[in-house]
C-alpha cells in the first residue's frame, strides 16, 4: 500500500532530523585553540539552546522531502542526499526566524516566536548562527559527493537564497508603502521568489543536481516549481485567513495584521468601493499593534463579500491542474518509483493541506 504524502513527510523527517541534531550538538564543541573556559559552559549551552529552538520545533519538512524524493526519482542514493536535505531544512528555520522578527509575528509552530521569548537581538543572533551552520553542512558534503557536486549545490543555494531575499525585499517595501494598486501578476512576482523557487523548484533542483541532471532538466524543474509554488503560497495565505493551521496558530488573519500583500488582499483592494474602500484603507495604514481583532475580521468579511477568497481558491486550483499536467508531460525523467508517485501525490497535498 502506497504511503500518504503526510506519511512520506514523516518518514523523511525521521531521516533528516538526526543529521540536523548532530550539527546542533556541535555548537558546544570548539577547537582547542578557541575553546571557551569551563566557567562559561552555561553560556555555551544557552547559545546552542536558542540556535536550536526553531529546528527542534520541527516543521513539515516539505522542502527536504522534495530534495530526497527528486534525487531518488532520478536514481540517486537517498543516504547521499541527507546533508543537502538537512541544509535545506536549516535554511527554512533561520529564514523563518528572521521573517518573524521582520513581521513581529506572535507564534511559530504553536509556540511564541523566538524574539518574543528572548528579544530581537538574541533572536537575530540565533538566526545568524543557524545560517552559518547551514553552510558548514553544505561544505561537509564534499566527503560524500565530491568537490564538483558540492560546489554546484552551494551555487544553487546561493541563487535560490538571493532570489528569496529579493522577494522579501519587495514584499516588505510594498507593505511599508501600503501599495494599493497591485495586480495578481505583481504578487506572483513575489511568490516566484519566495515560494516558487525557494519552496518547490530549489529543493527539487538540488535533488536533481545531486543525481546529475542537465540544464534542460533543471530548467523544467524551475518551471514546474513556479506553478506549484504559486499554489503553495496562495493556499498558505488562504489558510491564514480561514483556519488555525491544524491548531498551530491562534491568530487568524495574521497577514492582515502584518499588512502583507496577498492575492486575496490585492483583489479586494481592486474591487471594493466607496466608504468600505476608505475604511479598508484606514485599517491597512495602521501598524500591526494598532489593528484590532474586529478590524481584521471585517477585512476577512469583505474578502468573502467581494469574492476575494473565492478568487484565491480558484487560482490555486487552476495552478494545481497546470502543475499536474506539467509534471506528467515534462518531468518524465523523474522516473524511479516509488519516489515519482510520491512527488505527484505532493501536488495534491499542497492544495488540500490544512496546515
XYZ file of C-alpha atoms in Angstrom:
355
model
C 0.000 0.000 0.000
C 1.351 3.426 -1.012
C 2.215 5.877 1.738
C 0.130 9.039 2.016
C 2.152 12.199 1.443
C 1.809 13.060 5.143
C 3.413 9.715 5.944
C 6.160 10.408 3.413
C 6.884 13.725 5.135
C 7.065 11.981 8.497
C 9.379 9.290 7.151
C 11.772 11.798 5.575
C 11.783 13.956 8.705
C 12.891 10.942 10.736
C 15.810 10.513 8.324
C 16.890 14.158 8.182
C 16.380 15.274 11.793
C 19.258 13.209 13.294
C 21.661 14.870 10.840
C 20.460 18.319 11.894
C 20.674 17.398 15.565
C 24.297 16.272 15.164
C 25.221 19.685 13.809
C 23.261 21.492 16.518
C 25.111 19.454 19.127
C 28.399 20.531 17.551
C 27.657 24.111 18.652
C 29.069 23.303 22.095
C 32.313 21.936 20.637
C 35.200 24.228 19.739
C 38.769 23.638 18.530
C 41.315 23.595 21.347
C 42.808 26.963 20.417
C 39.494 28.837 20.853
C 37.670 26.652 23.354
C 35.760 28.759 25.923
C 36.874 28.360 29.548
C 34.784 25.959 31.613
C 33.284 28.721 33.722
C 31.364 29.895 30.607
C 29.888 26.487 29.797
C 26.374 27.578 30.770
C 26.565 30.375 28.191
C 27.805 27.958 25.541
C 24.814 25.742 26.314
C 22.471 28.729 26.188
C 23.777 29.679 22.759
C 23.033 26.180 21.493
C 19.583 26.312 23.071
C 18.453 29.439 21.235
C 20.037 28.473 17.902
C 18.337 25.070 18.127
C 14.916 26.391 19.200
C 13.226 26.511 15.785
C 14.854 23.350 14.393
C 13.765 21.432 17.490
C 10.155 22.536 16.997
C 10.305 20.830 13.593
C 8.178 21.837 10.645
C 6.522 19.797 7.909
C 9.923 19.047 6.322
C 8.313 19.647 2.937
C 11.428 21.140 1.335
C 13.941 18.495 2.455
C 11.423 15.843 1.412
C 11.425 17.293 -2.115
C 15.232 17.176 -2.137
C 15.242 13.488 -1.218
C 12.354 12.419 -3.454
C 13.729 14.189 -6.529
C 17.158 12.645 -6.036
C 15.556 9.216 -5.575
C 13.288 9.683 -8.600
C 16.439 10.123 -10.677
C 18.120 7.060 -9.218
C 20.399 8.771 -6.693
C 21.020 7.084 -3.328
C 18.950 8.757 -0.616
C 21.647 8.432 2.039
C 23.971 10.597 -0.060
C 21.356 13.358 -0.192
C 20.758 13.672 3.561
C 23.195 16.543 4.174
C 21.732 18.596 1.333
C 18.242 17.964 2.686
C 19.366 18.895 6.201
C 20.848 22.170 4.948
C 17.587 22.913 3.131
C 15.630 22.492 6.359
C 18.135 24.602 8.303
C 17.701 27.384 5.759
C 13.947 27.369 6.384
C 14.453 27.644 10.142
C 16.798 30.628 10.064
C 14.734 32.389 7.404
C 11.553 31.905 9.439
C 13.334 33.285 12.492
C 14.293 36.463 10.638
C 10.867 36.669 8.950
C 9.170 36.537 12.340
C 11.302 39.420 13.585
C 10.623 41.499 10.458
C 6.881 40.829 10.730
C 6.790 40.929 14.554
C 4.880 37.638 14.417
C 3.352 36.160 17.556
C 3.721 32.428 17.026
C 5.714 29.851 15.115
C 4.766 26.164 15.098
C 2.381 26.502 18.002
C 4.742 28.403 20.343
C 5.766 32.050 20.820
C 8.218 33.333 18.232
C 11.865 33.425 19.252
C 12.111 37.212 19.529
C 9.099 37.275 21.836
C 10.852 34.823 24.163
C 14.420 36.170 24.093
C 14.168 39.633 22.483
C 15.079 40.769 18.986
C 18.843 40.933 19.466
C 19.287 37.352 20.657
C 16.778 36.054 18.104
C 18.632 37.704 15.218
C 21.892 36.293 16.514
C 20.385 32.805 16.799
C 19.209 33.018 13.185
C 22.702 34.057 12.138
C 24.144 31.087 13.996
C 21.875 28.642 12.198
C 22.643 30.319 8.868
C 26.371 29.788 9.442
C 25.780 26.181 10.460
C 23.871 25.597 7.201
C 26.956 26.500 5.139
C 29.059 24.146 7.260
C 26.672 21.285 6.430
C 26.947 22.116 2.733
C 30.738 22.252 2.882
C 30.833 18.846 4.569
C 29.003 17.435 1.546
C 32.393 17.051 -0.146
C 33.103 13.938 1.907
C 30.061 12.265 0.333
C 29.503 13.694 -3.159
C 32.900 15.117 -4.077
C 34.077 18.686 -4.613
C 32.471 19.361 -8.021
C 28.950 18.490 -6.955
C 29.435 20.175 -3.582
C 30.225 23.451 -5.317
C 27.269 23.025 -7.685
C 24.974 22.552 -4.687
C 26.436 25.616 -2.949
C 25.947 27.676 -6.133
C 22.294 26.572 -6.303
C 21.798 27.551 -2.653
C 23.230 30.976 -3.452
C 20.896 31.527 -6.439
C 17.877 30.257 -4.526
C 18.513 32.319 -1.403
C 19.465 35.549 -3.175
C 16.221 35.369 -5.183
C 14.329 34.653 -1.949
C 15.831 37.759 -0.372
C 14.738 39.803 -3.404
C 11.178 38.581 -2.888
C 11.336 39.524 0.779
C 12.695 42.981 -0.072
C 9.850 43.657 -2.497
C 7.201 42.314 -0.126
C 8.439 44.439 2.775
C 8.767 47.540 0.568
C 5.247 47.250 -0.826
C 3.878 46.580 2.654
C 5.642 49.627 4.080
C 4.327 51.754 1.200
C 0.819 50.328 1.705
C 0.616 49.714 -2.055
C -3.000 49.534 -3.166
C -2.636 49.262 -6.955
C -1.001 45.854 -7.291
C -2.114 43.179 -9.740
C -2.096 39.389 -9.429
C 0.979 39.456 -11.655
C 2.777 41.693 -9.140
C 2.006 39.286 -6.303
C 3.115 36.298 -8.381
C 6.456 38.062 -8.862
C 6.944 37.943 -5.084
C 5.690 34.366 -4.908
C 8.082 33.184 -7.610
C 10.976 34.346 -5.464
C 9.803 33.323 -2.010
C 7.864 30.177 -2.802
C 8.188 29.091 -6.424
C 11.966 28.912 -6.247
C 12.604 28.521 -2.537
C 9.873 26.048 -1.603
C 9.498 23.913 -4.731
C 11.966 24.491 -7.573
C 15.029 24.974 -5.366
C 14.683 21.783 -3.319
C 13.856 19.778 -6.450
C 16.757 21.257 -8.401
C 19.082 20.419 -5.505
C 17.959 16.792 -5.600
C 18.342 16.738 -9.372
C 21.833 18.274 -9.253
C 22.874 15.503 -6.870
C 21.565 12.995 -9.429
C 23.478 14.612 -12.318
C 20.615 16.454 -14.053
C 21.359 18.501 -17.165
C 20.481 22.169 -17.680
C 17.314 21.410 -19.655
C 16.000 19.188 -16.863
C 16.830 21.805 -14.231
C 15.009 24.487 -16.229
C 11.914 22.285 -16.423
C 12.004 21.830 -12.658
C 12.093 25.613 -12.256
C 9.011 25.992 -14.468
C 7.170 23.297 -12.501
C 8.278 24.879 -9.228
C 6.804 28.226 -10.194
C 3.383 26.698 -10.864
C 3.246 24.616 -7.704
C 4.923 27.326 -5.635
C 2.260 29.859 -6.567
C -0.373 27.357 -5.446
C 1.525 26.594 -2.220
C 1.681 30.245 -1.143
C -1.869 31.128 -2.149
C -3.071 28.139 -0.143
C -0.891 29.231 2.782
C -2.405 32.708 2.653
C -5.932 31.299 2.429
C -5.279 29.140 5.486
C -4.061 32.232 7.332
C -7.437 33.849 6.659
C -9.703 30.878 7.266
C -8.073 28.336 9.602
C -5.902 27.769 12.660
C -3.274 25.692 10.794
C -4.461 22.484 12.457
C -4.267 24.080 15.903
C -0.781 25.537 15.459
C -1.887 29.169 15.129
C -4.083 31.184 17.456
C -4.395 34.409 15.473
C -6.499 34.376 12.306
C -5.648 36.952 9.648
C -2.020 37.307 10.640
C -1.161 38.590 7.153
C -3.716 41.381 7.558
C -2.200 42.405 10.889
C 1.197 42.478 9.176
C -0.142 44.328 6.113
C 1.186 41.716 3.688
C 0.148 41.954 0.068
C -1.544 38.684 -0.869
C -3.605 37.615 -3.880
C -6.745 37.969 -1.760
C -5.935 41.402 -0.352
C -4.917 42.907 -3.687
C -8.089 41.513 -5.278
C -10.157 43.194 -2.551
C -8.290 46.469 -2.959
C -9.136 46.437 -6.687
C -12.844 45.604 -6.227
C -14.034 47.378 -3.078
C -15.592 50.829 -3.460
C -16.910 53.845 -1.570
C -16.927 54.048 2.214
C -15.874 50.429 2.544
C -12.769 51.161 0.473
C -11.956 54.135 2.694
C -12.349 52.019 5.827
C -10.137 49.286 4.360
C -7.518 51.889 3.520
C -7.534 53.258 7.066
C -7.139 49.779 8.552
C -4.286 48.798 6.238
C -2.428 52.044 7.013
C -2.221 51.058 10.689
C 0.734 49.259 12.200
C 0.265 45.716 13.433
C -0.128 46.656 17.110
C -2.800 49.247 16.277
C -5.111 46.946 14.321
C -7.936 45.392 16.302
C -9.362 41.904 16.007
C -12.679 43.466 14.961
C -10.989 45.324 12.116
C -9.180 42.225 10.883
C -12.387 40.184 10.973
C -14.107 42.939 8.995
C -11.429 42.764 6.289
C -11.914 38.989 6.027
C -15.692 39.545 5.838
C -15.129 41.951 2.940
C -12.960 39.328 1.227
C -15.893 36.927 1.486
C -18.399 39.564 0.297
C -16.398 40.620 -2.758
C -15.244 37.149 -3.770
C -11.575 37.633 -2.895
C -11.327 34.310 -1.044
C -13.026 32.523 -3.951
C -10.665 34.263 -6.360
C -7.697 32.854 -4.435
C -9.230 29.375 -4.259
C -9.948 29.305 -7.993
C -6.451 30.463 -8.851
C -4.865 27.865 -6.548
C -6.993 25.122 -8.105
C -6.094 26.217 -11.641
C -2.410 26.249 -10.787
C -2.654 22.759 -9.295
C -4.174 21.438 -12.522
C -1.404 23.118 -14.535
C 1.275 21.723 -12.221
C -0.081 18.163 -12.535
C -0.248 18.463 -16.314
C 3.288 19.811 -16.497
C 4.589 17.081 -14.170
C 3.002 14.353 -16.287
C 4.114 15.747 -19.651
C 7.503 17.317 -18.962
C 9.066 15.627 -15.933
C 9.318 12.088 -17.231
C 12.980 11.995 -16.202
C 11.726 11.700 -12.603
C 11.060 8.065 -13.369
C 12.081 5.904 -10.409
C 9.296 4.585 -8.210
C 8.002 4.977 -5.578
C 9.574 8.462 -5.481
C 7.857 9.655 -8.673
C 4.425 8.693 -7.373
C 5.156 10.319 -4.038
C 6.199 13.551 -5.730
C 2.980 13.612 -7.702
C 0.986 12.984 -4.513
C 2.720 16.049 -3.096
C 0.997 18.225 -5.712
C -2.440 17.342 -4.325
C -1.153 17.727 -0.765
C -0.173 21.348 -1.462
C -3.763 22.262 -2.359
C -5.607 20.047 0.104
C -3.494 20.510 3.266
C -4.880 22.033 6.445
C -1.554 23.410 7.767
